[in-house]
Short mmCIF file of C-alpha atoms in Angstrom, two decimals:
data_model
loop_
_atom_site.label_atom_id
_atom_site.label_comp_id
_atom_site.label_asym_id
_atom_site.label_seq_id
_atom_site.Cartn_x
_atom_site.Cartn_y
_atom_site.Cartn_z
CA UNK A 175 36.34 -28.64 -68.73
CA UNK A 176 39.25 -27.81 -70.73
CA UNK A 177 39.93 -25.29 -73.78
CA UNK A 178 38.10 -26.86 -77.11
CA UNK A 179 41.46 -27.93 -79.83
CA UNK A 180 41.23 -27.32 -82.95
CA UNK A 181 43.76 -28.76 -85.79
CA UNK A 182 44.64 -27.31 -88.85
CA UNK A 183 47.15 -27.74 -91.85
CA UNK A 184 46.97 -24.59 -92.91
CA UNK A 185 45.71 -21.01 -92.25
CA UNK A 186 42.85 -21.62 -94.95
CA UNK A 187 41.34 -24.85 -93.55
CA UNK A 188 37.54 -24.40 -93.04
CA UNK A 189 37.45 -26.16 -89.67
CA UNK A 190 33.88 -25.20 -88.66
CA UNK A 191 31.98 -27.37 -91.58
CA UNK A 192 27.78 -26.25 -91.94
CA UNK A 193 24.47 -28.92 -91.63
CA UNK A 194 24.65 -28.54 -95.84
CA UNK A 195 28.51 -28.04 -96.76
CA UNK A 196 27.55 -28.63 -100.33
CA UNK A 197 24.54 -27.10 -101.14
CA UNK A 198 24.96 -24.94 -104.43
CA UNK A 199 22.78 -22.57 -105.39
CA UNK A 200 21.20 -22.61 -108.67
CA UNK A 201 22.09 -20.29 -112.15
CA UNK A 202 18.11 -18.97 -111.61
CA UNK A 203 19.00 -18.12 -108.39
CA UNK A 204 17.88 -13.90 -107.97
CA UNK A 205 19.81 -12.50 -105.37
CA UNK A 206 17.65 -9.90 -104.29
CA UNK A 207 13.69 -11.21 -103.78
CA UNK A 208 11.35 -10.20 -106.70
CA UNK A 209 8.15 -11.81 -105.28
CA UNK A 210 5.72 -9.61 -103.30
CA UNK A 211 6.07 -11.95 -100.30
CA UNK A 212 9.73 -11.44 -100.53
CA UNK A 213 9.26 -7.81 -100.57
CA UNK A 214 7.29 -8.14 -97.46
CA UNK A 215 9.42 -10.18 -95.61
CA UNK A 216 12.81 -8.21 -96.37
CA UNK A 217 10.43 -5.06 -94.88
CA UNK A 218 10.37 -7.03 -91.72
CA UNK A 219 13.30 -9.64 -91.14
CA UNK A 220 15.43 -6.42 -91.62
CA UNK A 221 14.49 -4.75 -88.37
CA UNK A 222 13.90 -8.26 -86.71
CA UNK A 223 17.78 -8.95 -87.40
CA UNK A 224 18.76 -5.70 -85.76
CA UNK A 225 16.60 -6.73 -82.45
CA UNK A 226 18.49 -10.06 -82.46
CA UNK A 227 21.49 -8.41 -82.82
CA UNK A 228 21.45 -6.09 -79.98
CA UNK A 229 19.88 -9.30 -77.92
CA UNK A 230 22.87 -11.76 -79.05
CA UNK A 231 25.58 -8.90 -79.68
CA UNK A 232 24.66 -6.95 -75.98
CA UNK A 233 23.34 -9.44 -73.53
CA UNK A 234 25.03 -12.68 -74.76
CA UNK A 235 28.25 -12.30 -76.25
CA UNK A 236 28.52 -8.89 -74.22
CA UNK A 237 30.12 -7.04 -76.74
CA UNK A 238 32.18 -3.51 -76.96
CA UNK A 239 32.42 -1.68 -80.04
CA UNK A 240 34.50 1.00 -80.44
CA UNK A 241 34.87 3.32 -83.12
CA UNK A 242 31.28 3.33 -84.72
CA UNK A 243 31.46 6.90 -85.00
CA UNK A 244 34.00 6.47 -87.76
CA UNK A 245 31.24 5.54 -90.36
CA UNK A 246 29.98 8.78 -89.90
CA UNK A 247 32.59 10.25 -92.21
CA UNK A 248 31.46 8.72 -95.25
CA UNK A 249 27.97 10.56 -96.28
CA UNK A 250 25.63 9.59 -98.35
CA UNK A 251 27.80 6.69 -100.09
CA UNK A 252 27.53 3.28 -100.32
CA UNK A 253 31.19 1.34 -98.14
CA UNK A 254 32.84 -1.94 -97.79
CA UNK A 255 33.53 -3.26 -94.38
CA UNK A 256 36.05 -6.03 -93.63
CA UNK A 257 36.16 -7.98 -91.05
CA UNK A 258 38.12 -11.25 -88.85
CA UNK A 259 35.78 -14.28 -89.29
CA UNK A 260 35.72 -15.41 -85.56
CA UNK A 261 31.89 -16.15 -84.71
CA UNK A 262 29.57 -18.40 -86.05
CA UNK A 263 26.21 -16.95 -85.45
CA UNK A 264 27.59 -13.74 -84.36
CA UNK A 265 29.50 -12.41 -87.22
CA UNK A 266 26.25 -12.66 -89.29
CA UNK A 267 24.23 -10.50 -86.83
CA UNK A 268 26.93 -8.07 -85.62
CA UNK A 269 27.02 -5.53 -88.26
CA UNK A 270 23.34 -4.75 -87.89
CA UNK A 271 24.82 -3.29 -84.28
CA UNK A 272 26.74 -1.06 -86.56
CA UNK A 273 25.05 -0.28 -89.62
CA UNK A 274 21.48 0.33 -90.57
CA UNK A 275 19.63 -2.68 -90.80
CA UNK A 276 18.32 -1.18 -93.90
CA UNK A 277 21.61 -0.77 -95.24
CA UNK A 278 23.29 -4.30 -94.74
CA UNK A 279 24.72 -7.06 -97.29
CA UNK A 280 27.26 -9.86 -96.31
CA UNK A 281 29.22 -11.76 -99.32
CA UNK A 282 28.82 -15.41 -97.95
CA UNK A 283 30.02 -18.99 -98.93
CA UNK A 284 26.72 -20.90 -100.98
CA UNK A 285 27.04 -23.60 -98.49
CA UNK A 286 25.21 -20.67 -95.94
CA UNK A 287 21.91 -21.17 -97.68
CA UNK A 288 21.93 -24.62 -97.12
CA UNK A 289 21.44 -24.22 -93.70
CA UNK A 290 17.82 -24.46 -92.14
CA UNK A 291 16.08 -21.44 -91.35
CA UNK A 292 18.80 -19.02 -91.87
CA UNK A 293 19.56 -20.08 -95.29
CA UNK A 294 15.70 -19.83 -96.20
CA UNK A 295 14.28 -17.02 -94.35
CA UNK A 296 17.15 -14.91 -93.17
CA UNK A 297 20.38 -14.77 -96.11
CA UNK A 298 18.24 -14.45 -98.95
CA UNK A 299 17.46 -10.60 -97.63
CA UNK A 300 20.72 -9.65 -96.32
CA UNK A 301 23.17 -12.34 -98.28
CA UNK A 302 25.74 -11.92 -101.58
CA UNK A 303 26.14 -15.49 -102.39
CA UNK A 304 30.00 -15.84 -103.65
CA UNK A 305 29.47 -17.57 -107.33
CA UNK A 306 30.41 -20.86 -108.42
CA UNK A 307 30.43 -20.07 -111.74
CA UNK A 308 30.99 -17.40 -114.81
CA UNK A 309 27.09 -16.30 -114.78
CA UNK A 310 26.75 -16.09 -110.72
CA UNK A 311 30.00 -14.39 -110.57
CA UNK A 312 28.76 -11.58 -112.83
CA UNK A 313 25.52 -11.82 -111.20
CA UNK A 314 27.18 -10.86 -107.77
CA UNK A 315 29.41 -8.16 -109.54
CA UNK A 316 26.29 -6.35 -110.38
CA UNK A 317 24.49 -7.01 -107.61
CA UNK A 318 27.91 -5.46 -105.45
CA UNK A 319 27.57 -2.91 -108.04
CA UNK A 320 24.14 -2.18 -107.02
CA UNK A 321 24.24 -2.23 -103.41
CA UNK A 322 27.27 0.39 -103.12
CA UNK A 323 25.50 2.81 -105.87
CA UNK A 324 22.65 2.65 -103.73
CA UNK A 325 24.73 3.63 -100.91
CA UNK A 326 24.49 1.10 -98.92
CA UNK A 327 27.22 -1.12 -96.72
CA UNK A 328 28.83 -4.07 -98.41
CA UNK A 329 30.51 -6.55 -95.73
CA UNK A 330 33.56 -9.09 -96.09
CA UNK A 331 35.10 -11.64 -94.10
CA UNK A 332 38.13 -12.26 -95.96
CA UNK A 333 39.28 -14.90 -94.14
CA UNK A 334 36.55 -17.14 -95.84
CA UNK A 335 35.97 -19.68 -93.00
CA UNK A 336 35.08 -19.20 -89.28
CA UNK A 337 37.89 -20.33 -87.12
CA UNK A 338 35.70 -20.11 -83.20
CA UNK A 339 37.66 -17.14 -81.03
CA UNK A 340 40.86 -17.59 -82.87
CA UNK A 341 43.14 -13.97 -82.02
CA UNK A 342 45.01 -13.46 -84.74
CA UNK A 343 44.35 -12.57 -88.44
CA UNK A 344 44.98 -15.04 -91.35
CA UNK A 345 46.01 -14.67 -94.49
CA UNK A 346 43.75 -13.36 -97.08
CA UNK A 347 43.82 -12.95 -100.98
CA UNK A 348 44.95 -9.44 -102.17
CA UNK A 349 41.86 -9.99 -104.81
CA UNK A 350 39.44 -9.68 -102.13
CA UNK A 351 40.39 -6.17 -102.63
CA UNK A 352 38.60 -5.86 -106.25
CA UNK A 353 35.57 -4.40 -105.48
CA UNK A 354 36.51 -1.10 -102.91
CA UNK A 355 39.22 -0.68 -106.29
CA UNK A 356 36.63 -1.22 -109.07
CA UNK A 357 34.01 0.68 -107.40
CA UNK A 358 36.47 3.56 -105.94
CA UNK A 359 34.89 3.44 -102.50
CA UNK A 360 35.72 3.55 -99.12
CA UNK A 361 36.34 0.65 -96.84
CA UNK A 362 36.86 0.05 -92.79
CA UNK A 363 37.91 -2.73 -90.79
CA UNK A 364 36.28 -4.42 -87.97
CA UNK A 365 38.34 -6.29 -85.80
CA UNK A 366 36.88 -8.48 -82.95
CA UNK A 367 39.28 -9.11 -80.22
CA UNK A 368 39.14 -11.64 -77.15
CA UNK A 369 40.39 -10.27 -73.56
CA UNK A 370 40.67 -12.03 -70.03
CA UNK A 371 37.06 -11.76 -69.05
CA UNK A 372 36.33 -9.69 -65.62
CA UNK A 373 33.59 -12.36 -64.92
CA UNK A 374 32.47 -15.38 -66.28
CA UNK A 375 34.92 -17.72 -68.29
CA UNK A 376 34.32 -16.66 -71.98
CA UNK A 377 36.09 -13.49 -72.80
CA UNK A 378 35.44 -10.30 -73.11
CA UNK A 379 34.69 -9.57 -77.00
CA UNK A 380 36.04 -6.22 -78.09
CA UNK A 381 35.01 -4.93 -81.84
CA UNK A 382 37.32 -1.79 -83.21
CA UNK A 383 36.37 -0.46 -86.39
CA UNK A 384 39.02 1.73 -88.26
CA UNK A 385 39.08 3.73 -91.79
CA UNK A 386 38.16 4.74 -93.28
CA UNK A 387 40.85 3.56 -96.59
CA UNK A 388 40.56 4.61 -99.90
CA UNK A 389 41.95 3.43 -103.55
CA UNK A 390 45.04 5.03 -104.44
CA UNK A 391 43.56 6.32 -108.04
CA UNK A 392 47.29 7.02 -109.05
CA UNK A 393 48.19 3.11 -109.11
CA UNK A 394 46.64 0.78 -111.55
CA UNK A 395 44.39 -1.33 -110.40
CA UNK A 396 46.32 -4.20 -109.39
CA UNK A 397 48.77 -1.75 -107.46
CA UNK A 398 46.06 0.02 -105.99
CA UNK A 399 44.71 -3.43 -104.65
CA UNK A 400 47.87 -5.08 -103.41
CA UNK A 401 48.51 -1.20 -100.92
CA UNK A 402 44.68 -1.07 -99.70
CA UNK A 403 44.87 -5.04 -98.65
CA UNK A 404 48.18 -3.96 -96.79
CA UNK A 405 46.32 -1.37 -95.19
CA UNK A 406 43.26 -3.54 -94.17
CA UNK A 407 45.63 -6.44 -93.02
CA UNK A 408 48.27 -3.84 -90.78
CA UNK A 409 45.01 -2.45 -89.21
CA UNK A 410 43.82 -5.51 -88.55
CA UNK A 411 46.90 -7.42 -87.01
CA UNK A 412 47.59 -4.33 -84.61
CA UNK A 413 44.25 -4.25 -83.58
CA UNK A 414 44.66 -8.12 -83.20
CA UNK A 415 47.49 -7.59 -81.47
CA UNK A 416 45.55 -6.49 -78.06
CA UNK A 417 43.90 -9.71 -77.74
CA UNK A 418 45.41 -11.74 -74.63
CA UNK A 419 42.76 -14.30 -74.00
CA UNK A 420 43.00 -18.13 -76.00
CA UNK A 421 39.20 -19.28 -75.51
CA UNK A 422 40.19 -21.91 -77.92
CA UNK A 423 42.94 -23.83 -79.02
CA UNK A 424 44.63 -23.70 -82.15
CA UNK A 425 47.44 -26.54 -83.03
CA UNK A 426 49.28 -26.91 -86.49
CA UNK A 427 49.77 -30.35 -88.06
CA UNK A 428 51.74 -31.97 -89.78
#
């Protein structure tokens, strides 16, 4: 069986399209769960993520991550981490390998809670649904706002879409900067690399997390966005760079 094509246009397609690509969320829509049940399920679909993860993240995708220690310099603060957006399923379980389960948020697309089971019983406890709108965009600004003054981990796939084991990193918006800026906190990378595999024929997965970066307080704002988004994309493309395994393929057209 050969390698699975892909076609694009351009380096922002969203090629890998979900059950529910449409589903919207409504303006009544509370980000984090204010019912008692909801309080009792975040208490256990938290640690029930992080058993997944280490299930999916160690046994099936056979994953190496290097650098974890790196975290460990910021204490007792709340972090943004960015990341390539190269797995379906895995890049939603794969920070809970890395962070606290306690500790986790991921900004994600509305069209994510359309999806059966995860979009009911899973995002609503770990997801920041990106707003469509003026009043869900300052709802997710406060609740970003909350999560990092809590000192928890904040974590962004800039890219937007999934593109399947695709090796090098697209382009993403300098704005997707804002929040490390307005918030003046720290961020890392996580890169996820593909290499020839020793065994089997899907590659070996290799995560590297770097940081951590701060905002340059001495720029203004837009200034201080435009160098940390050149320091998360460098980081990002040289650790890209050691990938030397296609799993898929990936051809521009016209």
């Amino acid at each position: 069986m050969g390698k699975r094509k892909y076609f694009y246009h351009h380096l922002t397609d969203d090629l890998v399209v979900s059950l529910n690509q449409d589903y919207q969320l409504p303006n009544s829509y509370a980000i984090f769960p204010k019912s008692l049940g909801g309080k009792i399920w975040s208490k256990i679909v938290r640690p029930l993520g992080r058993l997944i993860s280490i299930v999916y993240i160690n046994l099936i995708l056979r994953v190496r991550i290097i650098g974890k220690e790196k975290l460990r310099v910021i204490n007792n603060q709340g972090y943004f981490i960015y990341g390539n957006h190269t797995q379906t399923f895995g890049d939603v379980v794969l920070p809970l390998s890395i962070v606290p389960a306690k500790s986790y948020y991921a900004i994600a697309a509305q069209s994510n809670w359309g999806i059966p089971v995860l979009g009911k019983l899973v995002l609503p406890y770990f997801g920041l649904p990106v707003g469509q709108n003026l009043e869900q965009s300052v709802k997710l600004i406060k609740a970003i706002t909350a999560v990092i003054k809590a000192k928890k981990v904040v974590v962004i796939y800039p890219e937007s879409h999934v593109w399947p084991y695709y090796t090098k990193i697209r382009p993403f918006p300098v704005n997707s900067m804002h929040f490390p800026v307005a918030l003046d906190s720290a961020s890392f990378t996580m890169t996820t690399t593909y290499s020839k595999p020793r065994w089997g024929k899907k590659p070996q997965i290799t995560v590297y997390i770097d940081g951590p970066f701060f905002p340059d307080n001495h720029l203004t704002k837009k200034q201080a966005q435009e160098k940390l988004h050149q320091q998360i994309y460098q980081t990002m493309q040289k650790r890209a760079l050691t990938s030397n395994f296609e799993y898929c393929m990936y051809q521009k057209i016209n």
